[in-house]
Amino acid sequence: MSTVECLQSMELVAPAGNLEKLTYAWEYGGDAAYIGLKNFSLRVKADNFFDEEYKAIRALKEAYARQGKPKKLLCALNISFHNKEIEHFLAESDYFALYPIDAFIVQDIGLVPILQKRFPHAALHLSTQANCINYSAVKMYHRMGFSRVVVGREASLQDIAEIKERVPDMELECFVHGAMCIAYSGRCLISAYLTGRSANAGSCTHSCRWEYQLLSSRHKEPAAEFAVQEKERQGEFFPIEEGENYTAMFSSKDLCMIDYLHELQKAGADALKIEGRMKSLYYTALVTRAYRKKIDSLSGKITAEEAAPFIAELYNTAHREFATGFYFSKDDANKTTRGETKADYMMAGVIGKKLNTNGALHEYEFVSMNKISAGQPLEYIGPDICSIPDTEYTLLNPETGEKRDWVSHGHPCILRTDKVLHERFIVRTKKT
């Protein structure tokens, strides 16, 4: 198989924290999207999926199939299950069967026989939470019935290549973008230790991102030579070895492998995964689109020059300092960073259905998500449109037809413009 054919077959897996994000994950280039179901996902703060949303997902999935663009739905059941949670899952399994799930992502092997019996047509994917980073473990999971391993993020490209060589029948999925944990693939105890909220039960408070101050033993911590005090928790001391002033001592850099997809392909990656079910719709769309364009450029569908502006948009999403994780060297992964995830743009809203065309002017439903004022410079972005600037638009009240001076979330609005837009375009504006 040629390099082009290999890269074309690499699956892009995007995050979806709710139904709306799932729509944009697929629309902006994801071949597959992974979701969580209430109470059984390591992202309990994500909206996740419930009630009758399976109907909308089925309809959307069928629509893509009719267009010749099939999409996969992956379901993350990646918590560590206690006995009572196994019983809860069994009680709700009939409901889960209503979703068009292609594969379950699990770390707890206790679920394997349950899923194989209850969902025989769904594939089993091993979660990165299982920390699978060697060929012997991959062989074991293959014998258990897993068809894909989401490789532990601590694996290097060399590790991945050896796993693929020794277990060629197992699909390997590798993280390429998003937040990294200071602990083994999310098995962190810092949050539980400091706040009583366990990362392994889906309730991580991201304590590794907080700011800490180093104190010597004379600051009421005789059990250790040094201790740390968190900036917002004065008077609570935790032992540590070294550091200086307030700093994010455990805050890892964000992973970004956009420039090294060919290296991942050569190592044997079958699927590329983006982290971020708790991230915004804007983040989901732009990051997914960037990796889609990069893959398409490597496979010859578009040129590198055509892909470049879309890839550059990664820097217009909220992110920390980028790194390449453990793929090339653990030295980069072991360097911490600080600061919040910030971006230069604010998402103003999304474009809904086209309502009317009068000459050169078009009217669209505008679903506002943040307040904007009339005349404020806007940009429209789509799956294949990097950015269309606009200052000549008009905001209209859909009930009266009168011009609006401003609009914000919860206010129905029509956007009139001479720009040709489409449903699910994103509207953004520069932060002031």
Tab-separated table of C-alpha atoms in Angstrom:
chain	number	residue	atom	x	y	z
A	1	MET	CA	0.000	0.000	0.000
A	2	SER	CA	1.352	3.439	-0.920
A	3	THR	CA	1.892	6.274	1.528
A	4	VAL	CA	-1.013	8.168	-0.020
A	5	GLU	CA	-3.353	5.183	0.384
A	6	CYS	CA	-2.254	4.694	4.006
A	7	LEU	CA	-2.862	8.315	4.894
A	8	GLN	CA	-6.266	8.266	3.234
A	9	SER	CA	-7.260	5.333	5.419
A	10	MET	CA	-6.206	6.956	8.695
A	11	GLU	CA	-9.383	7.659	10.640
A	12	LEU	CA	-9.833	11.059	12.286
A	13	VAL	CA	-11.607	10.739	15.642
A	14	ALA	CA	-13.077	13.956	17.055
A	15	PRO	CA	-14.565	14.731	20.495
A	16	ALA	CA	-18.262	15.429	21.061
A	17	GLY	CA	-19.479	16.527	24.479
A	18	ASN	CA	-23.101	17.006	23.388
A	19	LEU	CA	-25.370	16.684	20.364
A	20	GLU	CA	-24.446	20.068	18.922
A	21	LYS	CA	-20.720	19.356	19.190
A	22	LEU	CA	-21.261	15.957	17.593
A	23	THR	CA	-22.886	17.682	14.625
A	24	TYR	CA	-19.882	19.964	14.189
A	25	ALA	CA	-17.327	17.214	14.828
A	26	TRP	CA	-18.738	15.289	11.871
A	27	GLU	CA	-19.441	18.343	9.704
A	28	TYR	CA	-15.933	19.765	10.092
A	29	GLY	CA	-14.141	16.606	9.059
A	30	GLY	CA	-14.265	13.897	11.696
A	31	ASP	CA	-14.597	10.373	10.320
A	32	ALA	CA	-15.693	9.298	13.765
A	33	ALA	CA	-16.753	11.088	16.928
A	34	TYR	CA	-16.659	9.811	20.478
A	35	ILE	CA	-19.383	10.629	22.951
A	36	GLY	CA	-20.157	9.843	26.572
A	37	LEU	CA	-23.400	8.661	28.103
A	38	LYS	CA	-24.611	10.068	31.400
A	39	ASN	CA	-22.868	8.612	34.469
A	40	PHE	CA	-20.526	6.281	32.570
A	41	SER	CA	-17.966	8.645	31.076
A	42	LEU	CA	-14.753	10.182	32.399
A	43	ARG	CA	-16.092	13.609	31.466
A	44	VAL	CA	-19.074	13.969	33.768
A	45	LYS	CA	-18.977	17.753	33.313
A	46	ALA	CA	-19.564	17.338	29.602
A	47	ASP	CA	-23.230	17.499	28.711
A	48	ASN	CA	-23.033	13.937	27.419
A	49	PHE	CA	-26.077	12.283	25.861
A	50	PHE	CA	-29.454	11.351	27.257
A	51	ASP	CA	-33.250	11.395	26.725
A	52	GLU	CA	-34.239	11.041	23.054
A	53	GLU	CA	-31.114	12.456	21.460
A	54	TYR	CA	-30.471	9.063	19.906
A	55	LYS	CA	-33.189	9.877	17.357
A	56	ALA	CA	-31.348	12.956	16.118
A	57	ILE	CA	-28.045	11.076	16.028
A	58	ARG	CA	-29.579	8.242	14.011
A	59	ALA	CA	-31.059	10.704	11.516
A	60	LEU	CA	-27.788	12.617	11.183
A	61	LYS	CA	-25.737	9.455	10.737
A	62	GLU	CA	-28.147	8.182	8.080
A	63	ALA	CA	-28.008	11.519	6.249
A	64	TYR	CA	-24.214	11.346	5.971
A	65	ALA	CA	-24.452	7.747	4.754
A	66	ARG	CA	-26.855	8.796	1.986
A	67	GLN	CA	-24.342	11.451	0.926
A	68	GLY	CA	-21.639	8.811	0.613
A	69	LYS	CA	-19.813	10.177	3.677
A	70	PRO	CA	-20.322	7.519	6.369
A	71	LYS	CA	-19.575	8.521	9.948
A	72	LYS	CA	-18.807	6.409	13.008
A	73	LEU	CA	-20.175	6.870	16.515
A	74	LEU	CA	-17.902	5.752	19.347
A	75	CYS	CA	-19.140	5.621	22.942
A	76	ALA	CA	-16.750	6.149	25.869
A	77	LEU	CA	-17.589	3.968	28.881
A	78	ASN	CA	-14.182	4.632	30.372
A	79	ILE	CA	-14.778	5.012	34.097
A	80	SER	CA	-13.591	2.409	36.580
A	81	PHE	CA	-16.806	0.562	37.427
A	82	HIS	CA	-17.810	-0.271	40.987
A	83	ASN	CA	-20.308	-3.054	41.566
A	84	LYS	CA	-23.253	-0.694	41.789
A	85	GLU	CA	-22.244	0.986	38.507
A	86	ILE	CA	-22.230	-2.358	36.714
A	87	GLU	CA	-25.790	-2.869	37.921
A	88	HIS	CA	-26.778	0.638	36.793
A	89	PHE	CA	-25.297	0.006	33.369
A	90	LEU	CA	-27.162	-3.272	32.975
A	91	ALA	CA	-30.391	-1.557	33.996
A	92	GLU	CA	-29.915	1.105	31.297
A	93	SER	CA	-28.473	-1.081	28.543
A	94	ASP	CA	-31.773	-1.209	26.616
A	95	TYR	CA	-31.660	2.569	26.374
A	96	PHE	CA	-28.030	2.571	25.203
A	97	ALA	CA	-28.978	0.096	22.470
A	98	LEU	CA	-31.099	2.829	20.868
A	99	TYR	CA	-27.936	4.726	19.873
A	100	PRO	CA	-26.236	3.792	16.561
A	101	ILE	CA	-22.980	2.947	18.346
A	102	ASP	CA	-20.194	1.455	16.238
A	103	ALA	CA	-17.765	0.833	19.103
A	104	PHE	CA	-17.441	1.143	22.865
A	105	ILE	CA	-14.274	2.620	24.408
A	106	VAL	CA	-13.618	0.907	27.752
A	107	GLN	CA	-10.835	0.454	30.276
A	108	ASP	CA	-12.606	-1.887	32.722
A	109	ILE	CA	-12.338	-5.463	31.435
A	110	GLY	CA	-15.328	-6.398	33.564
A	111	LEU	CA	-17.454	-4.770	30.874
A	112	VAL	CA	-16.059	-6.961	28.086
A	113	PRO	CA	-18.371	-10.003	28.483
A	114	ILE	CA	-21.333	-7.711	29.172
A	115	LEU	CA	-20.808	-5.679	26.013
A	116	GLN	CA	-20.047	-8.729	23.899
A	117	LYS	CA	-23.342	-10.284	24.955
A	118	ARG	CA	-25.539	-7.190	24.940
A	119	PHE	CA	-23.990	-5.379	21.937
A	120	PRO	CA	-22.543	-8.147	19.721
A	121	HIS	CA	-22.317	-5.937	16.644
A	122	ALA	CA	-20.369	-3.121	18.337
A	123	ALA	CA	-16.578	-3.209	18.308
A	124	LEU	CA	-14.489	-2.987	21.471
A	125	HIS	CA	-11.869	-0.246	21.707
A	126	LEU	CA	-9.491	-0.164	24.645
A	127	SER	CA	-9.384	3.229	26.351
A	128	THR	CA	-6.140	5.083	26.858
A	129	GLN	CA	-7.037	4.874	30.566
A	130	ALA	CA	-5.896	1.245	30.444
A	131	ASN	CA	-2.348	2.519	29.820
A	132	CYS	CA	-1.595	-0.054	27.138
A	133	ILE	CA	1.904	0.701	25.854
A	134	ASN	CA	3.465	-2.686	25.008
A	135	TYR	CA	2.920	-5.433	22.446
A	136	SER	CA	2.336	-8.168	25.026
A	137	ALA	CA	-0.639	-6.331	26.501
A	138	VAL	CA	-1.961	-5.559	23.011
A	139	LYS	CA	-1.836	-9.280	22.164
A	140	MET	CA	-3.810	-10.064	25.299
A	141	TYR	CA	-6.496	-7.494	24.518
A	142	HIS	CA	-6.698	-8.803	20.951
A	143	ARG	CA	-7.411	-12.299	22.268
A	144	MET	CA	-10.118	-10.821	24.511
A	145	GLY	CA	-11.948	-9.431	21.498
A	146	PHE	CA	-10.722	-5.853	21.214
A	147	SER	CA	-10.296	-4.604	17.641
A	148	ARG	CA	-8.580	-1.324	18.543
A	149	VAL	CA	-6.287	-0.018	21.257
A	150	VAL	CA	-6.151	3.675	22.058
A	151	VAL	CA	-2.460	3.641	22.870
A	152	GLY	CA	-1.351	5.055	26.208
A	153	ARG	CA	-0.060	8.575	25.705
A	154	GLU	CA	3.268	7.613	27.238
A	155	ALA	CA	4.143	5.453	24.206
A	156	SER	CA	6.797	6.711	21.807
A	157	LEU	CA	6.709	6.395	18.026
A	158	GLN	CA	9.219	3.555	18.395
A	159	ASP	CA	6.916	1.796	20.881
A	160	ILE	CA	3.981	2.145	18.481
A	161	ALA	CA	5.987	0.810	15.557
A	162	GLU	CA	7.046	-2.273	17.516
A	163	ILE	CA	3.485	-2.927	18.686
A	164	LYS	CA	2.196	-2.710	15.115
A	165	GLU	CA	4.928	-4.987	13.831
A	166	ARG	CA	4.194	-7.654	16.444
A	167	VAL	CA	0.372	-7.324	16.414
A	168	PRO	CA	-0.483	-6.165	12.877
A	169	ASP	CA	-4.149	-7.153	13.138
A	170	MET	CA	-4.848	-4.726	15.981
A	171	GLU	CA	-5.881	-1.186	15.063
A	172	LEU	CA	-3.926	1.487	16.917
A	173	GLU	CA	-5.465	4.853	17.748
A	174	CYS	CA	-3.130	7.646	18.853
A	175	PHE	CA	-3.858	10.998	20.451
A	176	VAL	CA	-2.624	13.884	18.311
A	177	HIS	CA	-4.032	17.010	19.945
A	178	GLY	CA	-5.278	18.408	23.243
A	179	ALA	CA	-4.633	18.503	26.961
A	180	MET	CA	-2.190	16.084	28.541
A	181	CYS	CA	-2.177	14.801	32.111
A	182	ILE	CA	0.763	14.902	34.481
A	183	ALA	CA	-0.160	11.325	35.447
A	184	TYR	CA	-0.340	8.115	33.454
A	185	SER	CA	-3.095	8.763	30.884
A	186	GLY	CA	-5.413	10.391	33.365
A	187	ARG	CA	-4.841	8.100	36.332
A	188	CYS	CA	-4.205	11.072	38.545
A	189	LEU	CA	-4.813	11.316	42.280
A	190	ILE	CA	-4.099	15.015	42.723
A	191	SER	CA	-7.719	16.082	42.314
A	192	ALA	CA	-9.008	13.412	44.688
A	193	TYR	CA	-6.278	14.241	47.212
A	194	LEU	CA	-6.909	17.990	47.224
A	195	THR	CA	-10.662	18.180	46.664
A	196	GLY	CA	-12.136	14.728	47.139
A	197	ARG	CA	-13.190	14.653	43.472
A	198	SER	CA	-11.621	11.741	41.624
A	199	ALA	CA	-10.364	11.966	38.055
A	200	ASN	CA	-10.909	8.231	37.762
A	201	ALA	CA	-14.615	8.697	38.393
A	202	GLY	CA	-14.957	11.519	35.894
A	203	SER	CA	-14.908	14.426	38.363
A	204	CYS	CA	-11.411	15.867	37.864
A	205	THR	CA	-11.002	19.459	39.062
A	206	HIS	CA	-7.813	19.882	37.005
A	207	SER	CA	-5.791	20.555	40.135
A	208	CYS	CA	-2.626	20.116	38.091
A	209	ARG	CA	-3.404	23.448	36.409
A	210	TRP	CA	-3.577	25.409	39.676
A	211	GLU	CA	-0.804	27.660	40.900
A	212	TYR	CA	1.362	26.641	43.820
A	213	GLN	CA	3.908	28.332	46.060
A	214	LEU	CA	6.963	26.564	47.393
A	215	LEU	CA	7.524	26.803	51.143
A	216	SER	CA	10.418	25.544	53.240
A	217	SER	CA	9.953	23.224	56.224
A	218	ARG	CA	9.802	26.160	58.617
A	219	HIS	CA	6.395	27.009	57.121
A	220	LYS	CA	4.570	24.487	59.345
A	221	GLU	CA	5.463	21.408	57.301
A	222	PRO	CA	8.088	19.547	59.351
A	223	ALA	CA	7.487	16.192	57.613
A	224	ALA	CA	9.227	17.359	54.433
A	225	GLU	CA	12.016	19.754	53.575
A	226	PHE	CA	9.659	21.564	51.209
A	227	ALA	CA	5.915	21.891	50.835
A	228	VAL	CA	3.544	23.632	48.456
A	229	GLN	CA	0.607	25.881	49.197
A	230	GLU	CA	-2.010	26.423	46.500
A	231	LYS	CA	-2.721	30.055	45.697
A	232	GLU	CA	-6.432	29.904	46.564
A	233	ARG	CA	-6.033	27.561	49.558
A	234	GLN	CA	-3.919	29.427	52.046
A	235	GLY	CA	-2.979	27.419	55.121
A	236	GLU	CA	-3.127	23.987	53.428
A	237	PHE	CA	0.338	22.479	52.931
A	238	PHE	CA	1.386	19.559	50.736
A	239	PRO	CA	4.888	18.021	50.714
A	240	ILE	CA	7.075	18.353	47.626
A	241	GLU	CA	10.763	18.490	46.794
A	242	GLU	CA	11.463	21.737	44.968
A	243	GLY	CA	10.056	24.741	43.118
A	244	GLU	CA	9.964	28.532	43.321
A	245	ASN	CA	7.238	31.173	43.821
A	246	TYR	CA	3.741	30.537	42.485
A	247	THR	CA	3.887	28.274	39.468
A	248	ALA	CA	1.859	25.567	37.792
A	249	MET	CA	4.119	22.782	38.983
A	250	PHE	CA	2.074	19.922	37.519
A	251	SER	CA	0.581	21.599	34.439
A	252	SER	CA	1.654	19.764	31.298
A	253	LYS	CA	1.817	21.331	27.868
A	254	ASP	CA	-0.881	20.639	25.288
A	255	LEU	CA	-0.208	17.975	22.698
A	256	CYS	CA	0.009	19.035	19.043
A	257	MET	CA	1.176	16.580	16.367
A	258	ILE	CA	-0.174	18.416	13.321
A	259	ASP	CA	3.318	18.556	11.767
A	260	TYR	CA	4.091	14.887	12.370
A	261	LEU	CA	1.132	12.907	11.021
A	262	HIS	CA	3.329	11.223	8.432
A	263	GLU	CA	5.596	9.964	11.221
A	264	LEU	CA	2.578	8.553	13.051
A	265	GLN	CA	1.404	6.861	9.862
A	266	LYS	CA	4.807	5.259	9.330
A	267	ALA	CA	4.786	4.029	12.942
A	268	GLY	CA	1.483	2.246	12.323
A	269	ALA	CA	-1.284	4.532	13.595
A	270	ASP	CA	-4.665	3.584	12.138
A	271	ALA	CA	-6.606	6.414	13.765
A	272	LEU	CA	-5.772	9.900	15.049
A	273	LYS	CA	-7.622	11.160	18.104
A	274	ILE	CA	-8.358	14.708	19.259
A	275	GLU	CA	-8.911	15.276	22.979
A	276	GLY	CA	-11.597	17.641	24.224
A	277	ARG	CA	-15.182	16.556	24.953
A	278	MET	CA	-15.383	19.410	27.450
A	279	LYS	CA	-14.011	21.959	25.000
A	280	SER	CA	-16.211	24.410	23.086
A	281	LEU	CA	-18.020	23.875	19.813
A	282	TYR	CA	-15.598	26.386	18.286
A	283	TYR	CA	-12.607	24.352	19.459
A	284	THR	CA	-14.115	21.093	18.245
A	285	ALA	CA	-14.805	22.474	14.778
A	286	LEU	CA	-11.525	24.302	14.163
A	287	VAL	CA	-9.200	21.616	15.514
A	288	THR	CA	-11.050	18.843	13.681
A	289	ARG	CA	-10.964	20.888	10.479
A	290	ALA	CA	-7.226	21.560	10.800
A	291	TYR	CA	-6.371	17.879	11.119
A	292	ARG	CA	-8.793	16.975	8.323
A	293	LYS	CA	-7.032	19.390	5.977
A	294	LYS	CA	-3.607	18.148	7.022
A	295	ILE	CA	-4.589	14.536	6.340
A	296	ASP	CA	-6.127	15.552	3.021
A	297	SER	CA	-2.964	17.387	2.005
A	298	LEU	CA	-0.788	14.392	2.863
A	299	SER	CA	-3.080	12.071	0.907
A	300	GLY	CA	-3.033	14.335	-2.145
A	301	LYS	CA	-6.648	15.530	-2.008
A	302	ILE	CA	-5.531	19.138	-1.586
A	303	THR	CA	-2.181	20.896	-1.709
A	304	ALA	CA	-0.091	21.847	1.295
A	305	GLU	CA	-0.664	25.496	0.384
A	306	GLU	CA	-4.435	24.986	0.447
A	307	ALA	CA	-4.241	23.277	3.840
A	308	ALA	CA	-1.898	25.837	5.444
A	309	PRO	CA	-4.440	28.534	6.458
A	310	PHE	CA	-6.711	25.934	8.061
A	311	ILE	CA	-3.799	24.464	10.009
A	312	ALA	CA	-2.792	27.951	11.183
A	313	GLU	CA	-6.251	28.274	12.761
A	314	LEU	CA	-5.131	25.884	15.507
A	315	TYR	CA	-3.529	28.920	17.109
A	316	ASN	CA	-6.883	30.712	17.151
A	317	THR	CA	-8.330	28.142	19.548
A	318	ALA	CA	-7.774	28.124	23.290
A	319	HIS	CA	-4.614	26.200	24.088
A	320	ARG	CA	-1.580	26.083	26.321
A	321	GLU	CA	1.970	25.858	25.044
A	322	PHE	CA	2.206	23.082	22.454
A	323	ALA	CA	4.489	20.045	22.654
A	324	THR	CA	4.840	16.623	21.037
A	325	GLY	CA	4.262	14.624	24.208
A	326	PHE	CA	6.167	11.343	24.514
A	327	TYR	CA	6.294	10.563	20.800
A	328	PHE	CA	9.876	11.706	20.242
A	329	SER	CA	11.261	12.155	23.744
A	330	LYS	CA	9.845	12.238	27.250
A	331	ASP	CA	11.950	15.336	27.920
A	332	ASP	CA	9.409	17.546	26.151
A	333	ALA	CA	6.489	15.902	27.952
A	334	ASN	CA	8.147	16.399	31.326
A	335	LYS	CA	8.375	20.169	30.933
A	336	THR	CA	5.505	21.993	32.620
A	337	THR	CA	3.862	25.209	31.556
A	338	ARG	CA	1.558	27.760	33.124
A	339	GLY	CA	-1.310	30.010	32.256
A	340	GLU	CA	-4.921	29.565	31.248
A	341	THR	CA	-6.104	28.479	27.843
A	342	LYS	CA	-6.914	31.682	25.984
A	343	ALA	CA	-7.749	32.624	22.415
A	344	ASP	CA	-7.914	35.867	20.452
A	345	TYR	CA	-11.404	35.164	19.140
A	346	MET	CA	-14.826	34.903	20.717
A	347	MET	CA	-17.472	32.697	19.160
A	348	ALA	CA	-20.448	34.924	18.380
A	349	GLY	CA	-22.780	32.155	17.242
A	350	VAL	CA	-23.670	29.887	14.352
A	351	ILE	CA	-25.581	30.204	11.115
A	352	GLY	CA	-28.873	28.355	10.919
A	353	LYS	CA	-31.196	27.892	7.981
A	354	LYS	CA	-31.244	30.229	4.990
A	355	LEU	CA	-34.484	32.211	5.130
A	356	ASN	CA	-34.553	34.513	2.110
A	357	THR	CA	-32.619	36.007	-0.818
A	358	ASN	CA	-33.382	39.450	-2.179
A	359	GLY	CA	-31.008	40.416	-4.971
A	360	ALA	CA	-27.465	40.305	-3.613
A	361	LEU	CA	-28.605	40.099	-0.008
A	362	HIS	CA	-29.210	36.873	1.855
A	363	GLU	CA	-30.954	36.365	5.178
A	364	TYR	CA	-30.019	33.604	7.582
A	365	GLU	CA	-31.144	32.433	10.979
A	366	PHE	CA	-28.448	33.545	13.424
A	367	VAL	CA	-28.133	31.598	16.664
A	368	SER	CA	-26.267	33.932	19.006
A	369	MET	CA	-24.038	32.527	21.740
A	370	ASN	CA	-22.318	35.694	22.970
A	371	LYS	CA	-23.217	39.360	22.818
A	372	ILE	CA	-22.184	41.336	19.749
A	373	SER	CA	-23.035	44.884	18.692
A	374	ALA	CA	-24.188	45.854	15.207
A	375	GLY	CA	-21.207	46.822	13.042
A	376	GLN	CA	-18.741	44.819	15.099
A	377	PRO	CA	-16.410	43.036	12.622
A	378	LEU	CA	-17.432	39.420	12.130
A	379	GLU	CA	-15.822	36.440	10.456
A	380	TYR	CA	-17.626	33.409	9.041
A	381	ILE	CA	-15.893	30.044	8.977
A	382	GLY	CA	-17.018	26.749	7.493
A	383	PRO	CA	-15.735	23.225	6.864
A	384	ASP	CA	-14.022	24.378	3.660
A	385	ILE	CA	-14.026	28.151	4.223
A	386	CYS	CA	-11.172	29.429	6.338
A	387	SER	CA	-12.578	32.886	7.049
A	388	ILE	CA	-14.907	35.422	5.414
A	389	PRO	CA	-14.736	38.906	7.021
A	390	ASP	CA	-17.896	41.026	7.184
A	391	THR	CA	-18.712	44.484	8.546
A	392	GLU	CA	-21.652	45.295	6.247
A	393	TYR	CA	-24.156	42.850	7.724
A	394	THR	CA	-27.426	43.800	9.405
A	395	LEU	CA	-28.998	42.263	12.498
A	396	LEU	CA	-32.799	42.006	12.336
A	397	ASN	CA	-35.573	41.219	14.774
A	398	PRO	CA	-37.360	38.210	13.208
A	399	GLU	CA	-40.732	39.261	14.645
A	400	THR	CA	-40.767	42.906	13.547
A	401	GLY	CA	-38.113	43.088	10.837
A	402	GLU	CA	-36.541	46.038	12.640
A	403	LYS	CA	-32.796	46.449	12.901
A	404	ARG	CA	-31.131	45.308	16.113
A	405	ASP	CA	-28.321	47.296	17.719
A	406	TRP	CA	-27.059	44.195	19.455
A	407	VAL	CA	-27.862	40.534	20.013
A	408	SER	CA	-26.900	37.949	22.625
A	409	HIS	CA	-27.686	34.393	23.636
A	410	GLY	CA	-31.400	33.721	23.862
A	411	HIS	CA	-32.429	36.525	21.495
A	412	PRO	CA	-33.843	35.358	18.140
A	413	CYS	CA	-32.092	37.108	15.265
A	414	ILE	CA	-31.812	37.241	11.488
A	415	LEU	CA	-28.470	38.087	9.885
A	416	ARG	CA	-28.647	39.868	6.524
A	417	THR	CA	-25.463	39.932	4.443
A	418	ASP	CA	-24.189	39.845	0.875
A	419	LYS	CA	-21.953	36.905	1.804
A	420	VAL	CA	-22.961	33.401	0.704
A	421	LEU	CA	-23.116	31.313	3.878
A	422	HIS	CA	-24.354	27.871	4.805
A	423	GLU	CA	-26.002	26.215	7.768
A	424	ARG	CA	-23.481	25.268	10.488
A	425	PHE	CA	-21.071	28.021	9.581
A	426	ILE	CA	-19.504	29.515	12.708
A	427	VAL	CA	-19.544	33.245	13.386
A	428	ARG	CA	-16.681	34.706	15.413
A	429	THR	CA	-15.322	38.111	16.359
A	430	LYS	CA	-11.999	39.355	17.693
A	431	LYS	CA	-11.841	39.835	21.429
A	432	THR	CA	-11.366	43.435	22.477
